Short mmCIF file of C-alpha atoms in Angstrom, two decimals:
data_model
loop_
_atom_site.label_atom_id
_atom_site.label_comp_id
_atom_site.label_asym_id
_atom_site.label_seq_id
_atom_site.Cartn_x
_atom_site.Cartn_y
_atom_site.Cartn_z
CA UNK A 230 -56.91 -31.10 21.14
CA UNK A 231 -54.15 -29.23 19.41
CA UNK A 232 -52.72 -30.79 16.29
CA UNK A 233 -48.92 -30.66 16.32
CA UNK A 234 -47.59 -28.45 13.59
CA UNK A 235 -45.92 -30.29 10.77
CA UNK A 236 -42.16 -29.92 10.72
CA UNK A 237 -40.96 -27.87 7.80
CA UNK A 238 -39.12 -29.93 5.25
CA UNK A 239 -35.46 -29.28 4.96
CA UNK A 240 -34.61 -28.06 1.53
CA UNK A 241 -31.25 -28.30 -0.08
CA UNK A 242 -29.85 -24.77 -0.18
CA UNK A 243 -29.68 -23.96 -3.85
CA UNK A 244 -26.89 -21.43 -3.46
CA UNK A 245 -24.46 -24.33 -2.85
CA UNK A 246 -25.16 -25.71 -6.32
CA UNK A 247 -23.12 -22.92 -7.84
CA UNK A 248 -19.84 -24.27 -6.46
CA UNK A 249 -20.46 -27.90 -7.45
CA UNK A 250 -18.63 -27.60 -10.81
CA UNK A 251 -15.63 -26.02 -9.08
CA UNK A 252 -15.68 -28.65 -6.32
CA UNK A 253 -15.85 -31.47 -8.86
CA UNK A 254 -13.02 -29.96 -10.87
CA UNK A 255 -10.84 -29.46 -7.78
CA UNK A 256 -11.42 -33.02 -6.56
CA UNK A 257 -10.86 -34.71 -9.92
CA UNK A 258 -7.91 -32.67 -11.19
CA UNK A 259 -6.23 -31.38 -8.02
CA UNK A 260 -7.01 -33.30 -4.84
CA UNK A 261 -7.28 -36.83 -6.24
CA UNK A 262 -4.06 -36.65 -8.33
CA UNK A 263 -2.24 -35.16 -5.35
CA UNK A 264 -3.38 -37.99 -3.07
CA UNK A 265 -2.42 -40.53 -5.75
CA UNK A 266 1.07 -39.00 -6.08
CA UNK A 267 1.68 -38.85 -2.33
CA UNK A 268 0.51 -42.44 -1.89
CA UNK A 269 2.64 -43.61 -4.82
CA UNK A 270 5.73 -42.00 -3.30
CA UNK A 271 5.47 -44.44 -0.37
CA UNK A 272 4.60 -47.56 -2.37
CA UNK A 273 6.56 -50.24 -4.17
CA UNK A 274 5.49 -51.45 -7.62
CA UNK A 275 3.82 -54.36 -5.78
CA UNK A 276 1.81 -51.95 -3.60
CA UNK A 277 3.73 -52.42 -0.33
CA UNK A 278 4.70 -49.51 1.93
CA UNK A 279 8.30 -48.31 1.59
CA UNK A 280 10.55 -45.35 2.31
CA UNK A 281 13.06 -46.29 -0.38
CA UNK A 282 11.57 -43.87 -2.91
CA UNK A 283 11.98 -40.96 -0.49
CA UNK A 284 15.50 -42.11 0.40
CA UNK A 285 16.42 -42.14 -3.29
CA UNK A 286 15.73 -38.40 -3.45
CA UNK A 287 19.04 -37.88 -1.64
CA UNK A 288 21.13 -39.28 -4.46
CA UNK A 289 23.62 -36.72 -5.89
CA UNK A 290 21.93 -36.40 -9.30
CA UNK A 291 18.49 -35.70 -7.82
CA UNK A 292 19.90 -33.28 -5.24
CA UNK A 293 21.64 -31.46 -8.11
CA UNK A 294 18.34 -31.28 -10.02
CA UNK A 295 16.54 -29.80 -7.03
CA UNK A 296 19.38 -27.35 -6.46
CA UNK A 297 19.37 -26.01 -10.02
CA UNK A 298 15.57 -25.79 -9.97
CA UNK A 299 15.70 -23.80 -6.73
CA UNK A 300 18.38 -21.49 -8.17
CA UNK A 301 16.39 -20.83 -11.35
CA UNK A 302 13.20 -20.27 -9.37
CA UNK A 303 14.96 -17.95 -6.94
CA UNK A 304 16.66 -15.93 -9.68
CA UNK A 305 13.51 -15.54 -11.80
CA UNK A 306 11.40 -14.71 -8.73
CA UNK A 307 13.89 -12.12 -7.47
CA UNK A 308 14.35 -10.42 -10.84
CA UNK A 309 10.62 -10.62 -11.51
CA UNK A 310 9.89 -8.89 -8.19
CA UNK A 311 12.46 -6.14 -8.71
CA UNK A 312 11.57 -5.36 -12.33
CA UNK A 313 7.83 -5.82 -11.84
CA UNK A 314 7.81 -3.58 -8.77
CA UNK A 315 9.72 -0.86 -10.63
CA UNK A 316 7.25 -0.95 -13.53
CA UNK A 317 4.20 -0.99 -11.26
CA UNK A 318 5.58 1.87 -9.15
CA UNK A 319 6.34 3.92 -12.27
CA UNK A 320 2.78 3.47 -13.56
CA UNK A 321 1.04 3.89 -10.20
CA UNK A 322 3.11 6.53 -8.42
CA UNK A 323 5.58 7.77 -10.99
CA UNK A 324 3.43 10.31 -12.76
CA UNK A 325 3.24 8.50 -16.10
CA UNK A 326 0.19 9.17 -18.32
CA UNK A 327 -2.92 7.43 -16.99
CA UNK A 328 -3.67 5.76 -20.34
CA UNK A 329 -0.56 3.56 -19.98
CA UNK A 330 -1.99 1.71 -16.97
CA UNK A 331 -4.87 0.01 -18.78
CA UNK A 332 -2.82 -1.50 -21.66
CA UNK A 333 -0.06 -2.51 -19.22
CA UNK A 334 -2.40 -4.41 -16.90
CA UNK A 335 -4.17 -6.00 -19.89
CA UNK A 336 -0.87 -7.18 -21.33
CA UNK A 337 0.24 -8.40 -17.89
CA UNK A 338 -2.94 -10.45 -17.53
CA UNK A 339 -2.24 -12.14 -20.87
CA UNK A 340 1.53 -12.54 -20.47
CA UNK A 341 1.30 -13.97 -16.95
CA UNK A 342 -0.59 -16.94 -18.42
CA UNK A 343 1.53 -17.28 -21.57
CA UNK A 344 3.78 -20.27 -20.97
CA UNK A 345 4.50 -23.76 -22.18
CA UNK A 346 5.37 -24.66 -25.76
CA UNK A 347 4.21 -21.32 -27.28
CA UNK A 348 6.51 -19.35 -24.95
CA UNK A 349 9.46 -21.66 -25.64
CA UNK A 350 8.90 -21.34 -29.40
CA UNK A 351 8.66 -17.55 -29.11
CA UNK A 352 12.03 -17.33 -27.36
CA UNK A 353 13.67 -19.78 -29.76
CA UNK A 354 12.38 -17.74 -32.70
CA UNK A 355 13.64 -14.55 -31.05
CA UNK A 356 16.85 -15.39 -29.19
CA UNK A 357 17.74 -18.84 -30.54
CA UNK A 358 20.88 -19.36 -32.61
CA UNK A 359 18.89 -18.45 -35.72
CA UNK A 360 16.38 -16.21 -33.93
CA UNK A 361 15.32 -12.86 -35.28
CA UNK A 362 17.07 -10.72 -32.65
CA UNK A 363 20.19 -12.89 -32.80
CA UNK A 364 20.46 -12.48 -36.60
CA UNK A 365 19.74 -8.72 -36.48
CA UNK A 366 22.39 -8.15 -33.82
CA UNK A 367 24.91 -10.20 -35.78
CA UNK A 368 24.25 -8.77 -39.26
CA UNK A 369 23.46 -5.13 -38.43
CA UNK A 370 25.65 -4.43 -35.40
CA UNK A 371 28.30 -7.15 -35.57
CA UNK A 372 27.33 -8.51 -32.16
CA UNK A 373 27.29 -12.30 -31.89
CA UNK A 374 25.67 -12.97 -28.52
CA UNK A 375 26.41 -16.71 -28.72
CA UNK A 376 30.09 -16.05 -29.37
CA UNK A 377 30.01 -13.82 -26.28
CA UNK A 378 28.79 -16.75 -24.16
CA UNK A 379 25.03 -16.38 -24.27
CA UNK A 380 23.07 -19.62 -24.55
CA UNK A 381 19.30 -19.78 -24.43
CA UNK A 382 19.43 -23.45 -23.46
CA UNK A 383 21.13 -22.73 -20.14
CA UNK A 384 20.49 -21.51 -16.62
CA UNK A 385 20.50 -17.88 -17.70
CA UNK A 386 18.40 -18.57 -20.80
CA UNK A 387 15.69 -20.41 -18.87
CA UNK A 388 15.67 -17.70 -16.19
CA UNK A 389 15.25 -15.06 -18.90
CA UNK A 390 12.38 -17.04 -20.42
CA UNK A 391 10.63 -17.36 -17.07
CA UNK A 392 10.80 -13.59 -16.60
CA UNK A 393 8.29 -13.22 -19.44
CA UNK A 394 5.51 -14.44 -17.14
CA UNK A 395 7.09 -13.63 -13.78
CA UNK A 396 7.28 -9.85 -14.33
CA UNK A 397 3.62 -9.48 -15.43
CA UNK A 398 2.46 -11.59 -12.50
CA UNK A 399 4.37 -9.32 -10.13
CA UNK A 400 2.79 -6.25 -11.74
CA UNK A 401 -0.72 -7.66 -11.34
CA UNK A 402 -0.22 -8.48 -7.66
CA UNK A 403 1.73 -5.44 -6.46
CA UNK A 404 -0.28 -2.76 -8.30
CA UNK A 405 -3.29 -3.00 -5.92
CA UNK A 406 -0.88 -2.86 -2.98
CA UNK A 407 0.68 0.33 -4.33
CA UNK A 408 -2.79 1.76 -4.86
CA UNK A 409 -3.48 1.03 -1.19
CA UNK A 410 -0.74 3.40 -0.02
CA UNK A 411 -2.74 6.33 1.30
CA UNK A 412 -1.84 9.82 0.20
CA UNK A 413 -2.22 11.01 3.79
CA UNK A 414 0.74 8.87 4.84
CA UNK A 415 3.05 10.60 2.39
CA UNK A 416 1.69 14.02 3.27
CA UNK A 417 2.18 13.34 6.98
CA UNK A 418 5.75 12.19 6.34
CA UNK A 419 6.45 15.35 4.32
CA UNK A 420 4.99 17.58 7.05
CA UNK A 421 7.27 15.90 9.58
CA UNK A 422 10.25 16.65 7.34
CA UNK A 423 10.86 13.21 5.83
CA UNK A 424 12.43 13.02 2.39
CA UNK A 425 11.15 10.76 -0.36
CA UNK A 426 13.76 8.12 0.45
CA UNK A 427 12.91 8.27 4.15
CA UNK A 428 9.20 7.89 3.39
CA UNK A 429 9.86 4.73 1.39
CA UNK A 430 12.29 3.33 3.95
CA UNK A 431 10.29 4.09 7.09
CA UNK A 432 6.66 4.05 5.93
CA UNK A 433 6.00 2.53 2.50
CA UNK A 434 8.36 -0.45 2.44
CA UNK A 435 7.43 -1.74 5.93
CA UNK A 436 3.78 -1.71 4.83
CA UNK A 437 4.54 -3.33 1.46
CA UNK A 438 7.07 -5.80 2.85
CA UNK A 439 4.57 -8.66 3.51
CA UNK A 440 3.16 -8.23 -0.01
CA UNK A 441 6.63 -8.23 -1.57
CA UNK A 442 7.79 -11.31 0.35
CA UNK A 443 4.52 -13.12 -0.31
CA UNK A 444 4.68 -12.34 -4.02
CA UNK A 445 8.28 -13.52 -4.13
CA UNK A 446 7.17 -16.83 -2.60
CA UNK A 447 4.37 -17.11 -5.16
CA UNK A 448 6.73 -16.37 -8.07
CA UNK A 449 9.20 -18.92 -6.69
CA UNK A 450 6.48 -21.60 -6.62
CA UNK A 451 5.30 -20.54 -10.07
CA UNK A 452 8.75 -21.07 -11.57
CA UNK A 453 9.55 -24.20 -9.58
CA UNK A 454 6.47 -26.01 -10.89
CA UNK A 455 6.84 -24.94 -14.53
CA UNK A 456 7.52 -27.97 -16.72
CA UNK A 457 6.17 -27.43 -20.23
CA UNK A 458 8.25 -24.32 -20.94
CA UNK A 459 11.47 -25.85 -19.61
CA UNK A 460 10.99 -29.16 -21.43
CA UNK A 461 10.03 -27.52 -24.74
CA UNK A 462 12.93 -25.07 -24.53
CA UNK A 463 15.82 -27.13 -23.20
CA UNK A 464 14.72 -30.74 -23.67
CA UNK A 465 17.04 -32.83 -21.50
CA UNK A 466 20.02 -30.47 -21.72
CA UNK A 467 19.15 -28.87 -18.37
CA UNK A 468 18.40 -31.38 -15.63
CA UNK A 469 15.82 -29.58 -13.52
CA UNK A 470 13.34 -31.46 -11.35
CA UNK A 471 10.29 -31.25 -13.70
CA UNK A 472 12.32 -32.63 -16.62
CA UNK A 473 13.80 -35.40 -14.44
CA UNK A 474 10.29 -36.20 -13.21
CA UNK A 475 9.05 -36.46 -16.79
CA UNK A 476 11.94 -38.78 -17.65
CA UNK A 477 11.20 -41.08 -14.70
CA UNK A 478 7.49 -41.41 -15.44
CA UNK A 479 7.46 -41.41 -19.25
CA UNK A 480 11.05 -42.14 -20.25
CA UNK A 481 12.18 -45.34 -21.92
CA UNK A 482 15.52 -45.63 -20.09
CA UNK A 483 14.92 -44.01 -16.68
CA UNK A 484 11.39 -45.24 -16.22
CA UNK A 485 10.63 -45.59 -12.51
CA UNK A 486 7.13 -44.24 -11.83
CA UNK A 487 7.37 -44.52 -8.05
CA UNK A 488 10.63 -42.56 -7.98
CA UNK A 489 8.77 -40.06 -10.17
CA UNK A 490 6.02 -39.95 -7.55
CA UNK A 491 8.67 -39.22 -4.92
CA UNK A 492 10.09 -36.42 -7.07
CA UNK A 493 6.60 -34.98 -7.48
CA UNK A 494 6.03 -35.31 -3.72
CA UNK A 495 9.19 -33.26 -3.12
CA UNK A 496 7.94 -30.63 -5.55
CA UNK A 497 4.57 -30.55 -3.75
CA UNK A 498 6.35 -29.94 -0.44
CA UNK A 499 8.49 -27.11 -1.84
CA UNK A 500 5.68 -25.36 -3.71
CA UNK A 501 3.27 -25.96 -0.82
CA UNK A 502 5.61 -24.21 1.62
CA UNK A 503 6.07 -21.31 -0.81
CA UNK A 504 2.33 -20.95 -1.35
CA UNK A 505 1.66 -21.15 2.39
CA UNK A 506 4.14 -18.32 2.94
CA UNK A 507 2.34 -16.31 0.25
CA UNK A 508 -1.10 -16.87 1.80
CA UNK A 509 0.05 -15.92 5.31
CA UNK A 510 1.91 -12.80 4.20
CA UNK A 511 -0.89 -11.80 1.85
CA UNK A 512 -3.39 -11.91 4.72
CA UNK A 513 -1.05 -9.84 6.86
CA UNK A 514 -0.60 -7.21 4.15
CA UNK A 515 -4.38 -6.95 3.67
CA UNK A 516 -4.78 -6.19 7.37
CA UNK A 517 -2.22 -3.40 7.03
CA UNK A 518 -4.03 -1.94 4.03
CA UNK A 519 -7.29 -1.63 5.92
#
């Protein structure tokens, strides 16, 4: 009589243990707060379901806050893409010395994560009313930038501050895409009689277009969600959505946490759409590069 073979015991695959810390971190600090915010946007202080918080987003002051946030995010993302692409193209394809690339990418990796209070303090110490550059321009060259209309605590000033981390982020993302442009494509275009401008217009830019649009969407989301830099730099003088959100949740006068949840929910929708556009276009550009 044959003895049935014992079933092998199922063992927990150990290779899954490596992602447990990341999964725990994502659930505790990303997924759970997001669910709490979305649920709070549709709740009253008593816990009942309501759409009043979402309806209050259409008040003129909140619409104005979203509009100025979108404008700042769009301006910083657009300028960051243009300037960052020019720098990356100069280093990658422009014939500059090879030793420049390493320090540039290292600096970009640091600067793209330099934000918050330290960045705001750096710009105040540099371009504030008593900043180093402001004083040097006034005393050495007779140029008073504040008398000429410049104001760091304004739309233009905050956009300029955001460029400090937007440009390096653009450089980090677009440099691999520029490296992916094959030399054979340019040689083939030259053999067929195409000029440099025609090569970029007909060959290079159509290939890079998904990467450029996707990076623009990422930079837009990056600026739209920035709160610490804007609050530390402008305080309440510039009513953008993150500052208004902070005032609703933590303020003494405007305290309405559930309206704050609705504001945060609106920010999640905007940044989520922008990030989704980035992911889709990034995947499309990677298929082109293969």
